[in-house]
Tab-separated table of N, CA and C in Angstrom:
chain	number	residue	atom	x	y	z
A	1	UNK	N	54.443	-42.263	232.110
A	1	UNK	CA	53.539	-41.249	232.613
A	1	UNK	C	54.174	-40.413	233.719
A	2	UNK	N	55.125	-41.014	234.445
A	2	UNK	CA	55.785	-40.273	235.514
A	2	UNK	C	56.614	-39.128	234.950
A	3	UNK	N	57.406	-39.414	233.922
A	3	UNK	CA	58.240	-38.372	233.332
A	3	UNK	C	57.392	-37.247	232.747
A	4	UNK	N	56.306	-37.592	232.116
A	4	UNK	CA	55.412	-36.583	231.556
A	4	UNK	C	54.809	-35.715	232.662
A	5	UNK	N	54.464	-36.326	233.774
A	5	UNK	CA	53.912	-35.571	234.895
A	5	UNK	C	54.939	-34.573	235.436
A	6	UNK	N	56.181	-34.998	235.551
A	6	UNK	CA	57.219	-34.114	236.062
A	6	UNK	C	57.487	-32.985	235.076
A	7	UNK	N	57.512	-33.294	233.780
A	7	UNK	CA	57.720	-32.252	232.770
A	7	UNK	C	56.568	-31.247	232.801
A	8	UNK	N	55.340	-31.723	232.976
A	8	UNK	CA	54.204	-30.809	233.079
A	8	UNK	C	54.298	-29.923	234.314
A	9	UNK	N	54.758	-30.479	235.419
A	9	UNK	CA	54.932	-29.669	236.631
A	9	UNK	C	55.944	-28.561	236.392
A	10	UNK	N	57.002	-28.869	235.675
A	10	UNK	CA	58.013	-27.858	235.381
A	10	UNK	C	57.448	-26.807	234.433
A	11	UNK	N	56.768	-27.247	233.381
A	11	UNK	CA	56.238	-26.315	232.391
A	11	UNK	C	55.121	-25.431	232.951
A	12	UNK	N	54.294	-25.989	233.813
A	12	UNK	CA	53.188	-25.230	234.388
A	12	UNK	C	53.576	-24.501	235.670
A	13	UNK	N	54.845	-24.633	236.065
A	13	UNK	CA	55.384	-24.006	237.270
A	13	UNK	C	54.596	-24.421	238.522
A	14	UNK	N	54.312	-25.703	238.623
A	14	UNK	CA	53.606	-26.247	239.786
A	14	UNK	C	54.650	-26.648	240.815
A	15	UNK	N	54.593	-25.992	241.973
A	15	UNK	CA	55.526	-26.286	243.058
A	15	UNK	C	54.716	-26.754	244.261
A	16	UNK	N	54.783	-28.045	244.524
A	16	UNK	CA	53.987	-28.609	245.604
A	16	UNK	C	54.824	-29.631	246.360
A	17	UNK	N	54.822	-29.504	247.684
A	17	UNK	CA	55.533	-30.479	248.505
A	17	UNK	C	54.878	-31.855	248.418
A	18	UNK	N	53.565	-31.868	248.244
A	18	UNK	CA	52.847	-33.141	248.157
A	18	UNK	C	53.268	-33.897	246.896
A	19	UNK	N	53.392	-33.191	245.772
A	19	UNK	CA	53.825	-33.842	244.536
A	19	UNK	C	55.254	-34.341	244.678
A	20	UNK	N	56.099	-33.580	245.359
A	20	UNK	CA	57.481	-34.001	245.589
A	20	UNK	C	57.531	-35.288	246.419
A	21	UNK	N	56.772	-35.330	247.489
A	21	UNK	CA	56.760	-36.524	248.348
A	21	UNK	C	56.179	-37.719	247.594
A	22	UNK	N	55.113	-37.498	246.838
A	22	UNK	CA	54.521	-38.593	246.062
A	22	UNK	C	55.468	-39.078	244.967
A	23	UNK	N	56.267	-38.190	244.422
A	23	UNK	CA	57.247	-38.598	243.417
A	23	UNK	C	58.305	-39.502	244.031
A	24	UNK	N	58.793	-39.118	245.210
A	24	UNK	CA	59.752	-39.985	245.901
A	24	UNK	C	59.114	-41.321	246.273
A	25	UNK	N	57.859	-41.295	246.676
A	25	UNK	CA	57.158	-42.538	246.992
A	25	UNK	C	57.039	-43.425	245.757
A	26	UNK	N	56.722	-42.826	244.606
A	26	UNK	CA	56.618	-43.594	243.373
A	26	UNK	C	57.956	-44.255	243.035
A	27	UNK	N	59.040	-43.495	243.124
A	27	UNK	CA	60.366	-44.048	242.815
A	27	UNK	C	60.720	-45.159	243.798
A	28	UNK	N	60.433	-44.943	245.093
A	28	UNK	CA	60.694	-45.973	246.100
A	28	UNK	C	59.895	-47.244	245.794
A	29	UNK	N	58.645	-47.090	245.393
A	29	UNK	CA	57.812	-48.253	245.063
A	29	UNK	C	58.345	-48.984	243.837
A	30	UNK	N	58.854	-48.251	242.861
A	30	UNK	CA	59.437	-48.898	241.674
A	30	UNK	C	60.667	-49.711	242.051
A	31	UNK	N	61.510	-49.159	242.936
A	31	UNK	CA	62.670	-49.908	243.394
A	31	UNK	C	62.248	-51.151	244.176
A	32	UNK	N	61.246	-50.999	245.050
A	32	UNK	CA	60.742	-52.151	245.806
A	32	UNK	C	60.166	-53.212	244.888
A	33	UNK	N	59.424	-52.796	243.889
A	33	UNK	CA	58.836	-53.716	242.917
A	33	UNK	C	59.929	-54.475	242.167
A	34	UNK	N	60.959	-53.754	241.727
A	34	UNK	CA	62.054	-54.395	240.993
A	34	UNK	C	62.845	-55.338	241.898
A	35	UNK	N	63.065	-54.937	243.152
A	35	UNK	CA	63.815	-55.783	244.078
A	35	UNK	C	63.091	-57.103	244.332
A	36	UNK	N	61.789	-57.027	244.552
A	36	UNK	CA	61.019	-58.248	244.789
A	36	UNK	C	61.010	-59.126	243.546
A	37	UNK	N	60.915	-58.509	242.375
A	37	UNK	CA	60.919	-59.287	241.135
A	37	UNK	C	62.248	-60.017	240.957
A	38	UNK	N	63.342	-59.383	241.314
A	38	UNK	CA	64.663	-59.997	241.147
A	38	UNK	C	64.912	-61.066	242.211
A	39	UNK	N	64.564	-60.778	243.465
A	39	UNK	CA	64.910	-61.686	244.562
A	39	UNK	C	63.963	-62.875	244.690
A	40	UNK	N	62.692	-62.611	244.941
A	40	UNK	CA	61.781	-63.714	245.258
A	40	UNK	C	60.710	-63.922	244.198
A	41	UNK	N	60.340	-62.857	243.510
A	41	UNK	CA	59.262	-62.875	242.527
A	41	UNK	C	57.952	-63.389	243.127
A	42	UNK	N	57.705	-62.994	244.373
A	42	UNK	CA	56.445	-63.330	245.034
A	42	UNK	C	55.395	-62.345	244.529
A	43	UNK	N	54.505	-62.831	243.679
A	43	UNK	CA	53.592	-61.960	242.932
A	43	UNK	C	52.649	-61.165	243.832
A	44	UNK	N	52.039	-61.746	244.874
A	44	UNK	CA	51.147	-60.917	245.700
A	44	UNK	C	51.865	-59.736	246.368
A	45	UNK	N	53.082	-59.956	246.834
A	45	UNK	CA	53.839	-58.865	247.444
A	45	UNK	C	54.238	-57.840	246.391
A	46	UNK	N	54.673	-58.317	245.249
A	46	UNK	CA	55.059	-57.421	244.161
A	46	UNK	C	53.868	-56.593	243.692
A	47	UNK	N	52.687	-57.201	243.670
A	47	UNK	CA	51.478	-56.493	243.266
A	47	UNK	C	51.149	-55.357	244.225
A	48	UNK	N	51.384	-55.551	245.514
A	48	UNK	CA	51.134	-54.489	246.495
A	48	UNK	C	52.039	-53.286	246.232
A	49	UNK	N	53.294	-53.543	245.914
A	49	UNK	CA	54.212	-52.462	245.577
A	49	UNK	C	53.764	-51.760	244.302
A	50	UNK	N	53.291	-52.529	243.333
A	50	UNK	CA	52.811	-51.958	242.078
A	50	UNK	C	51.602	-51.059	242.311
A	51	UNK	N	50.661	-51.533	243.125
A	51	UNK	CA	49.453	-50.749	243.413
A	51	UNK	C	49.818	-49.460	244.153
A	52	UNK	N	50.752	-49.543	245.093
A	52	UNK	CA	51.167	-48.341	245.827
A	52	UNK	C	51.799	-47.318	244.880
A	53	UNK	N	52.653	-47.778	243.978
A	53	UNK	CA	53.274	-46.872	243.018
A	53	UNK	C	52.273	-46.279	242.046
A	54	UNK	N	51.370	-47.098	241.558
A	54	UNK	CA	50.357	-46.618	240.620
A	54	UNK	C	49.416	-45.626	241.291
A	55	UNK	N	49.057	-45.890	242.528
A	55	UNK	CA	48.190	-44.965	243.263
A	55	UNK	C	48.869	-43.621	243.457
A	56	UNK	N	50.148	-43.640	243.818
A	56	UNK	CA	50.850	-42.365	243.993
A	56	UNK	C	50.923	-41.601	242.671
A	57	UNK	N	51.124	-42.302	241.571
A	57	UNK	CA	51.175	-41.649	240.266
A	57	UNK	C	49.813	-41.069	239.885
A	58	UNK	N	48.744	-41.779	240.170
A	58	UNK	CA	47.402	-41.268	239.873
A	58	UNK	C	47.075	-40.033	240.715
A	59	UNK	N	47.528	-40.029	241.954
A	59	UNK	CA	47.303	-38.852	242.804
A	59	UNK	C	48.113	-37.669	242.280
A	60	UNK	N	49.337	-37.922	241.813
A	60	UNK	CA	50.142	-36.856	241.211
A	60	UNK	C	49.394	-36.248	240.029
A	61	UNK	N	48.858	-37.095	239.168
A	61	UNK	CA	48.116	-36.594	238.009
A	61	UNK	C	46.867	-35.824	238.433
A	62	UNK	N	46.196	-36.305	239.461
A	62	UNK	CA	45.035	-35.585	239.974
A	62	UNK	C	45.410	-34.203	240.501
A	63	UNK	N	46.539	-34.112	241.182
A	63	UNK	CA	46.996	-32.819	241.687
A	63	UNK	C	47.402	-31.890	240.553
A	64	UNK	N	48.040	-32.432	239.520
A	64	UNK	CA	48.408	-31.607	238.372
A	64	UNK	C	47.152	-31.032	237.717
A	65	UNK	N	46.147	-31.853	237.534
A	65	UNK	CA	44.894	-31.380	236.933
A	65	UNK	C	44.242	-30.330	237.833
A	66	UNK	N	44.275	-30.569	239.136
A	66	UNK	CA	43.693	-29.607	240.080
A	66	UNK	C	44.409	-28.266	240.012
A	67	UNK	N	45.753	-28.284	240.073
A	67	UNK	CA	46.510	-27.040	240.026
A	67	UNK	C	46.352	-26.329	238.691
A	68	UNK	N	46.281	-27.103	237.630
A	68	UNK	CA	46.102	-26.502	236.307
A	68	UNK	C	44.725	-25.852	236.190
A	69	UNK	N	43.695	-26.542	236.673
A	69	UNK	CA	42.341	-26.005	236.578
A	69	UNK	C	42.165	-24.781	237.484
A	70	UNK	N	42.839	-24.764	238.618
A	70	UNK	CA	42.687	-23.622	239.519
A	70	UNK	C	43.452	-22.392	239.025
A	71	UNK	N	44.363	-22.593	238.085
A	71	UNK	CA	45.112	-21.448	237.577
A	71	UNK	C	44.433	-20.797	236.369
A	72	UNK	N	43.340	-21.386	235.887
A	72	UNK	CA	42.647	-20.805	234.732
A	72	UNK	C	41.838	-19.585	235.076
């Protein structure tokens, strides 16, 4: 869903600093999630990283829908 969101931003010409920051946050959370899974596999901590990444992705999608709807 992340790649699709980025492709939609490019196709719809959506330029937003908030989406850029949330994209970096999503990537950082994915790295944190993978690191915890490899090192300790402590599920509650890993789940927090997962929720943070998923939340940032959902906000990205919400912003894409908002920008798309406001351009109609």
